[in-house]
Short mmCIF file of C-alpha atoms in Angstrom, two decimals:
data_model
loop_
_atom_site.label_atom_id
_atom_site.label_comp_id
_atom_site.label_asym_id
_atom_site.label_seq_id
_atom_site.Cartn_x
_atom_site.Cartn_y
_atom_site.Cartn_z
CA UNK A 1 117.68 106.32 105.91
CA UNK A 2 117.96 103.03 104.12
CA UNK A 3 119.01 100.08 106.20
CA UNK A 4 121.83 98.11 104.67
CA UNK A 5 120.62 94.54 105.07
CA UNK A 6 119.41 93.01 101.82
CA UNK A 7 118.00 89.56 101.48
CA UNK A 8 118.69 87.96 98.12
CA UNK A 9 116.93 85.43 95.96
CA UNK A 10 118.71 82.94 93.73
CA UNK A 11 117.03 81.16 90.84
CA UNK A 12 119.35 78.72 89.10
CA UNK A 13 119.37 75.28 87.50
CA UNK A 14 120.85 73.10 84.83
CA UNK A 15 119.41 69.59 84.74
CA UNK A 16 115.99 69.26 83.11
CA UNK A 17 113.51 67.37 85.29
CA UNK A 18 109.96 68.02 84.12
CA UNK A 19 107.47 70.61 82.89
CA UNK A 20 105.13 72.67 85.05
CA UNK A 21 103.12 75.89 84.96
CA UNK A 22 104.50 78.90 86.78
CA UNK A 23 103.47 78.99 90.43
CA UNK A 24 102.76 82.58 91.53
CA UNK A 25 103.08 81.61 95.21
CA UNK A 26 106.68 82.09 96.37
CA UNK A 27 107.99 79.35 98.64
CA UNK A 28 104.65 77.56 98.45
CA UNK A 29 106.04 74.44 100.13
CA UNK A 30 107.96 76.35 102.86
CA UNK A 31 111.24 74.66 101.93
CA UNK A 32 113.26 77.88 101.80
CA UNK A 33 113.79 79.06 105.37
CA UNK A 34 116.04 81.64 106.98
CA UNK A 35 116.78 79.03 109.67
CA UNK A 36 115.20 75.86 111.03
CA UNK A 37 112.50 76.62 113.62
CA UNK A 38 113.38 76.26 117.30
CA UNK A 39 110.04 77.24 118.83
CA UNK A 40 106.37 77.57 117.95
CA UNK A 41 105.15 80.76 116.25
CA UNK A 42 108.23 81.00 113.99
CA UNK A 43 106.39 80.88 110.68
CA UNK A 44 108.21 84.08 109.69
CA UNK A 45 111.29 81.94 108.98
CA UNK A 46 109.57 80.68 105.82
CA UNK A 47 110.26 83.92 103.99
CA UNK A 48 108.52 85.78 102.43
CA UNK A 49 105.48 84.35 104.27
CA UNK A 50 104.06 86.09 107.33
CA UNK A 51 101.18 85.83 109.78
CA UNK A 52 101.49 89.15 111.61
CA UNK A 53 98.09 90.41 110.46
CA UNK A 54 95.28 89.69 110.82
CA UNK A 55 96.35 86.78 113.05
CA UNK A 56 96.22 87.35 116.82
CA UNK A 57 99.22 85.00 117.08
CA UNK A 58 101.78 83.83 114.48
CA UNK A 59 101.39 80.56 112.63
CA UNK A 60 103.80 77.67 113.12
CA UNK A 61 106.52 76.23 110.90
CA UNK A 62 107.49 72.56 111.17
CA UNK A 63 110.71 71.14 109.72
CA UNK A 64 112.42 67.76 109.61
CA UNK A 65 115.77 69.35 110.44
CA UNK A 66 114.50 71.05 113.61
CA UNK A 67 115.92 69.74 116.87
CA UNK A 68 112.93 71.00 118.83
CA UNK A 69 110.31 68.39 119.71
CA UNK A 70 107.66 71.11 119.42
CA UNK A 71 108.25 72.02 115.77
CA UNK A 72 109.99 69.02 114.23
CA UNK A 73 108.52 66.74 111.57
CA UNK A 74 106.94 64.29 111.48
CA UNK A 75 106.45 64.42 115.29
CA UNK A 76 105.63 67.77 116.92
CA UNK A 77 103.50 69.40 119.60
CA UNK A 78 100.33 69.02 117.52
CA UNK A 79 100.75 65.36 116.61
CA UNK A 80 102.43 63.49 113.77
CA UNK A 81 102.47 64.17 110.04
CA UNK A 82 105.05 63.73 107.31
CA UNK A 83 105.50 66.68 104.93
CA UNK A 84 103.55 66.13 101.75
CA UNK A 85 106.70 67.08 99.83
CA UNK A 86 110.13 68.19 100.97
CA UNK A 87 110.98 68.68 104.63
CA UNK A 88 108.64 71.41 105.88
CA UNK A 89 105.02 72.45 106.30
CA UNK A 90 103.01 75.11 108.15
CA UNK A 91 100.25 74.94 110.75
CA UNK A 92 97.44 77.23 111.93
CA UNK A 93 94.60 77.13 114.46
CA UNK A 94 91.23 77.48 112.73
CA UNK A 95 88.89 77.07 115.74
CA UNK A 96 89.47 77.16 119.48
CA UNK A 97 86.57 76.22 121.75
CA UNK A 98 86.03 78.85 124.39
CA UNK A 99 87.54 81.41 122.02
CA UNK A 100 85.10 80.96 119.18
CA UNK A 101 86.36 84.05 117.36
CA UNK A 102 89.97 82.91 117.58
CA UNK A 103 91.64 81.93 114.32
CA UNK A 104 95.05 82.33 112.69
CA UNK A 105 95.93 83.37 109.14
CA UNK A 106 98.95 83.20 106.87
CA UNK A 107 99.80 85.60 104.03
CA UNK A 108 102.25 86.04 101.20
CA UNK A 109 102.69 88.54 98.38
CA UNK A 110 102.39 86.88 94.96
CA UNK A 111 105.34 86.96 92.57
CA UNK A 112 103.27 89.09 90.17
CA UNK A 113 99.83 90.79 90.17
CA UNK A 114 96.91 88.85 88.73
CA UNK A 115 95.62 89.82 85.29
CA UNK A 116 92.12 91.23 84.94
CA UNK A 117 89.61 88.75 83.53
CA UNK A 118 92.06 85.83 83.49
CA UNK A 119 91.21 82.45 85.03
CA UNK A 120 93.46 81.04 87.75
CA UNK A 121 93.78 77.57 89.25
CA UNK A 122 94.48 77.45 92.99
CA UNK A 123 95.23 74.58 95.35
CA UNK A 124 96.68 73.75 98.73
CA UNK A 125 96.84 70.64 100.92
CA UNK A 126 95.71 70.29 104.53
CA UNK A 127 95.70 67.64 107.24
CA UNK A 128 93.96 67.83 110.62
CA UNK A 129 96.43 67.46 113.49
CA UNK A 130 96.25 64.37 115.71
CA UNK A 131 95.53 66.40 118.84
CA UNK A 132 92.61 68.31 117.32
CA UNK A 133 89.20 67.60 118.86
CA UNK A 134 87.23 69.59 116.29
CA UNK A 135 87.14 69.34 112.49
CA UNK A 136 85.72 71.90 110.05
CA UNK A 137 85.73 72.92 106.41
CA UNK A 138 86.34 76.56 107.28
CA UNK A 139 89.81 76.68 105.74
CA UNK A 140 89.94 78.76 102.57
CA UNK A 141 92.13 80.84 100.26
CA UNK A 142 91.53 84.53 99.58
CA UNK A 143 93.42 86.59 96.99
CA UNK A 144 93.19 90.37 97.38
CA UNK A 145 94.75 93.73 96.55
CA UNK A 146 95.79 94.43 100.16
CA UNK A 147 96.37 92.46 103.36
CA UNK A 148 92.87 91.95 104.84
CA UNK A 149 92.18 93.28 108.33
CA UNK A 150 90.07 91.72 111.07
CA UNK A 151 86.68 93.27 111.74
CA UNK A 152 85.75 94.32 115.28
CA UNK A 153 83.94 91.03 115.79
CA UNK A 154 87.22 89.15 115.27
CA UNK A 155 86.77 87.64 111.82
CA UNK A 156 87.12 88.70 108.18
CA UNK A 157 84.03 90.01 106.41
CA UNK A 158 85.00 88.64 103.01
CA UNK A 159 84.15 85.80 100.63
CA UNK A 160 87.22 83.70 99.72
CA UNK A 161 87.68 82.46 96.17
CA UNK A 162 88.73 78.91 97.11
CA UNK A 163 87.10 76.76 99.82
CA UNK A 164 85.56 73.35 100.47
CA UNK A 165 81.77 72.90 100.13
CA UNK A 166 79.94 73.28 103.45
CA UNK A 167 79.13 69.57 103.56
CA UNK A 168 82.77 68.47 103.21
CA UNK A 169 84.25 68.51 106.71
CA UNK A 170 88.02 67.94 106.62
CA UNK A 171 88.63 65.38 109.37
CA UNK A 172 91.49 63.44 107.75
CA UNK A 173 94.49 63.06 110.08
CA UNK A 174 96.56 60.42 108.27
CA UNK A 175 96.77 61.81 104.75
CA UNK A 176 96.76 65.19 103.03
CA UNK A 177 93.49 66.56 101.60
CA UNK A 178 93.50 68.79 98.53
CA UNK A 179 91.53 72.06 98.59
CA UNK A 180 91.30 73.50 95.08
CA UNK A 181 89.26 75.57 92.67
CA UNK A 182 89.28 78.09 89.85
CA UNK A 183 88.37 81.79 89.81
CA UNK A 184 88.46 84.86 87.56
CA UNK A 185 90.76 87.68 88.67
CA UNK A 186 89.54 91.25 89.08
CA UNK A 187 93.02 92.40 88.17
CA UNK A 188 95.89 93.64 90.31
CA UNK A 189 95.49 91.21 93.22
CA UNK A 190 98.83 90.72 94.96
CA UNK A 191 98.16 89.17 98.40
CA UNK A 192 97.22 85.55 99.16
CA UNK A 193 95.71 84.72 102.56
CA UNK A 194 94.77 81.30 103.99
CA UNK A 195 92.60 80.81 107.07
CA UNK A 196 89.02 80.60 108.35
CA UNK A 197 86.93 83.40 106.82
CA UNK A 198 83.53 82.21 108.08
CA UNK A 199 81.70 83.87 110.95
CA UNK A 200 81.49 81.83 114.18
CA UNK A 201 77.85 80.96 113.59
CA UNK A 202 78.52 79.75 110.05
CA UNK A 203 81.71 77.78 110.72
CA UNK A 204 80.81 74.06 110.41
CA UNK A 205 82.13 71.98 113.31
CA UNK A 206 82.39 68.27 113.91
CA UNK A 207 83.74 66.60 117.03
CA UNK A 208 86.55 64.11 116.33
CA UNK A 209 88.62 61.75 118.45
CA UNK A 210 91.85 63.30 119.68
CA UNK A 211 95.16 61.56 120.42
CA UNK A 212 95.79 64.10 123.17
CA UNK A 213 95.66 62.72 126.71
CA UNK A 214 95.12 66.03 128.51
CA UNK A 215 91.48 66.91 129.09
CA UNK A 216 91.83 70.28 130.81
CA UNK A 217 92.87 72.21 127.72
CA UNK A 218 90.58 73.96 125.26
CA UNK A 219 89.38 71.92 122.29
CA UNK A 220 90.59 73.20 118.92
CA UNK A 221 90.84 72.55 115.20
CA UNK A 222 94.45 72.81 114.07
CA UNK A 223 95.48 72.09 110.48
CA UNK A 224 98.83 71.39 108.86
CA UNK A 225 99.23 73.09 105.44
CA UNK A 226 101.58 72.32 102.55
CA UNK A 227 102.14 72.78 98.80
CA UNK A 228 100.25 75.99 98.01
CA UNK A 229 99.94 76.76 94.31
CA UNK A 230 98.36 79.45 92.12
CA UNK A 231 98.72 79.30 88.32
CA UNK A 232 97.16 81.16 85.42
CA UNK A 233 94.98 78.99 83.19
CA UNK A 234 96.45 78.88 79.70
CA UNK A 235 100.03 79.59 80.69
CA UNK A 236 102.45 77.50 78.70
CA UNK A 237 104.27 74.90 80.77
CA UNK A 238 107.67 76.00 81.97
CA UNK A 239 110.68 73.77 81.98
CA UNK A 240 111.76 72.89 85.48
CA UNK A 241 115.49 72.55 85.95
CA UNK A 242 117.33 71.50 89.04
CA UNK A 243 120.84 71.31 90.37
CA UNK A 244 122.02 69.84 93.62
CA UNK A 245 124.44 72.18 95.39
CA UNK A 246 126.20 71.33 98.64
CA UNK A 247 125.57 74.90 99.82
CA UNK A 248 122.23 75.91 98.28
CA UNK A 249 120.62 72.46 98.22
CA UNK A 250 118.33 71.59 95.31
CA UNK A 251 117.85 74.62 93.08
CA UNK A 252 114.96 74.87 90.64
CA UNK A 253 114.34 77.44 87.94
CA UNK A 254 112.11 80.29 89.11
CA UNK A 255 111.90 78.84 92.59
CA UNK A 256 113.66 81.47 94.73
CA UNK A 257 116.34 80.69 97.28
CA UNK A 258 116.95 83.52 99.70
CA UNK A 259 120.46 84.75 100.49
CA UNK A 260 120.38 86.13 104.01
CA UNK A 261 123.82 87.73 104.32
CA UNK A 262 124.09 90.46 101.67
CA UNK A 263 124.98 93.84 103.21
CA UNK A 264 125.48 97.34 101.77
CA UNK A 265 126.46 100.65 103.29
CA UNK A 266 123.32 102.63 104.23
CA UNK A 267 121.93 104.52 101.21
CA UNK A 268 124.83 103.32 99.05
CA UNK A 269 125.64 100.57 96.57
CA UNK A 270 128.88 99.56 98.30
CA UNK A 271 129.02 95.93 99.40
CA UNK A 272 130.29 95.30 102.91
CA UNK A 273 132.93 92.58 103.48
CA UNK A 274 130.39 90.54 105.46
CA UNK A 275 128.65 89.86 102.12
CA UNK A 276 131.66 88.27 100.46
CA UNK A 277 131.29 84.77 101.90
CA UNK A 278 127.75 84.43 100.54
CA UNK A 279 128.69 85.89 97.16
CA UNK A 280 131.71 83.59 96.96
CA UNK A 281 129.35 80.62 97.25
CA UNK A 282 127.39 82.00 94.30
CA UNK A 283 130.63 82.55 92.37
CA UNK A 284 131.69 78.94 92.98
CA UNK A 285 128.35 77.67 91.75
CA UNK A 286 128.44 79.81 88.60
CA UNK A 287 132.03 78.75 87.95
CA UNK A 288 130.86 75.15 87.83
CA UNK A 289 128.15 76.08 85.29
CA UNK A 290 129.91 78.39 82.85
CA UNK A 291 127.17 78.10 80.22
CA UNK A 292 124.67 79.72 82.56
CA UNK A 293 123.51 83.29 81.87
CA UNK A 294 121.84 85.13 84.75
CA UNK A 295 120.16 88.43 85.51
CA UNK A 296 120.66 90.21 88.82
CA UNK A 297 117.59 92.11 90.02
CA UNK A 298 117.72 94.81 92.69
CA UNK A 299 114.77 95.79 94.91
CA UNK A 300 114.14 98.31 97.72
CA UNK A 301 111.41 99.15 100.21
CA UNK A 302 109.35 102.37 100.01
CA UNK A 303 111.29 104.44 102.56
CA UNK A 304 112.55 106.98 99.99
CA UNK A 305 110.97 108.41 96.84
CA UNK A 306 110.45 106.15 93.79
CA UNK A 307 113.17 107.78 91.69
CA UNK A 308 115.77 107.36 94.43
CA UNK A 309 114.73 103.76 95.04
CA UNK A 310 114.94 102.94 91.34
CA UNK A 311 118.49 104.27 91.07
CA UNK A 312 119.60 102.57 94.28
CA UNK A 313 118.21 99.20 93.19
CA UNK A 314 119.97 99.45 89.82
CA UNK A 315 123.30 100.39 91.38
CA UNK A 316 123.17 97.63 93.99
CA UNK A 317 122.46 95.03 91.31
CA UNK A 318 125.44 96.37 89.36
CA UNK A 319 127.62 96.17 92.49
CA UNK A 320 126.90 92.46 92.81
CA UNK A 321 127.64 91.97 89.11
CA UNK A 322 130.95 93.82 89.46
CA UNK A 323 131.97 91.60 92.37
CA UNK A 324 131.27 88.43 90.39
CA UNK A 325 133.12 89.74 87.33
CA UNK A 326 136.17 90.58 89.41
CA UNK A 327 136.11 87.05 90.74
CA UNK A 328 136.24 85.73 87.18
CA UNK A 329 132.67 85.30 85.90
CA UNK A 330 132.22 86.22 82.22
CA UNK A 331 130.66 89.70 81.99
CA UNK A 332 128.55 88.59 79.03
CA UNK A 333 126.81 86.05 81.25
CA UNK A 334 125.43 88.63 83.70
CA UNK A 335 122.73 91.23 83.12
CA UNK A 336 121.28 93.59 85.73
CA UNK A 337 117.86 95.11 86.36
CA UNK A 338 116.59 97.46 89.05
CA UNK A 339 112.94 97.48 90.10
CA UNK A 340 113.04 100.01 92.92
CA UNK A 341 110.05 99.55 95.24
CA UNK A 342 107.64 98.31 92.56
CA UNK A 343 107.77 94.59 93.35
CA UNK A 344 107.37 94.03 97.11
CA UNK A 345 107.26 90.50 98.49
CA UNK A 346 105.98 91.61 101.90
CA UNK A 347 104.13 94.51 103.49
CA UNK A 348 105.93 97.85 103.76
CA UNK A 349 103.96 98.68 106.91
CA UNK A 350 106.43 96.93 109.23
CA UNK A 351 110.22 96.93 109.59
CA UNK A 352 110.24 93.16 109.13
CA UNK A 353 108.37 93.53 105.85
CA UNK A 354 110.63 96.32 104.63
CA UNK A 355 113.68 94.18 105.34
CA UNK A 356 112.26 91.40 103.17
CA UNK A 357 111.58 93.88 100.36
CA UNK A 358 115.18 95.13 100.37
CA UNK A 359 116.70 92.33 98.37
CA UNK A 360 118.70 91.18 95.34
CA UNK A 361 117.49 88.40 93.05
CA UNK A 362 119.33 86.15 90.63
CA UNK A 363 117.45 84.41 87.83
CA UNK A 364 118.50 82.17 84.98
CA UNK A 365 118.10 83.55 81.45
CA UNK A 366 118.93 80.40 79.48
#
């Protein structure tokens, strides 16, 4: 049976700011969160990112608005670092002395599959935490068709597309260091993973001075991560537009903002009253921008058969459109599209992933 919680994505904007190529990494700067983190290991709040596999433990999310001293920014339990942009960044352990095979990973499903034979530019920024006692260059990006799984020896037997040369140890703690490169796609890759893919014997290590006073804890290499980007070489620049909303914050074209309170009856396209408050906020925003034309996209998980999922996604998108029209939005300004289960943003192997895949998206058409 379908569960009735749908997360939504809103892509809106009106004021032209600049031009940029399309980033295939959703929420690459971790600014869109379901809530501000209160504890460590709450990286899952930066939807649709996850670190459930192959990580032995979840990654961390740090945010300027967090009231927790452990996961705030710039000061947190791993040291001090300002976000490179925005208010948030992530963090993962790459090495832990005494647990040489221990390492954490972070994954996300790309907004679209890569095209066979096409060249792609990739980049992300890292900074070694103040309390780290080890530095390495074993922090890389791997793009694949499926979520990679740990081998029995505790690490991934793969060769990542993007990494630093072996001689370039990343020991910078004050500033952000760019890791970047270019690669040719095999075609159909949909999952991006960041972490340490080197075997223990091949992971370069350099001892560095730590700001940590305790000496009885294991030494480790822990890196902050921000601003992850993957673009196709040759794509025409896209116009970035932005609008400051008191409810949604700064909204940029094709930069999704998740709506977390859209509910339907199970296996139906009937909106529950608990959805109305969130949709009313969208209505108010659209009312202030009457020239805006949008498309509502419906998505499901893979619980039922493809034909059923396609129909359900179409009908749920239409239900949202109907609600907005009844509130007063011009029908000509709203189109709908159902994608069924064909465009997941997370794994369908877990309930958490399925919940993220059951969603409605709004995108600007003009």
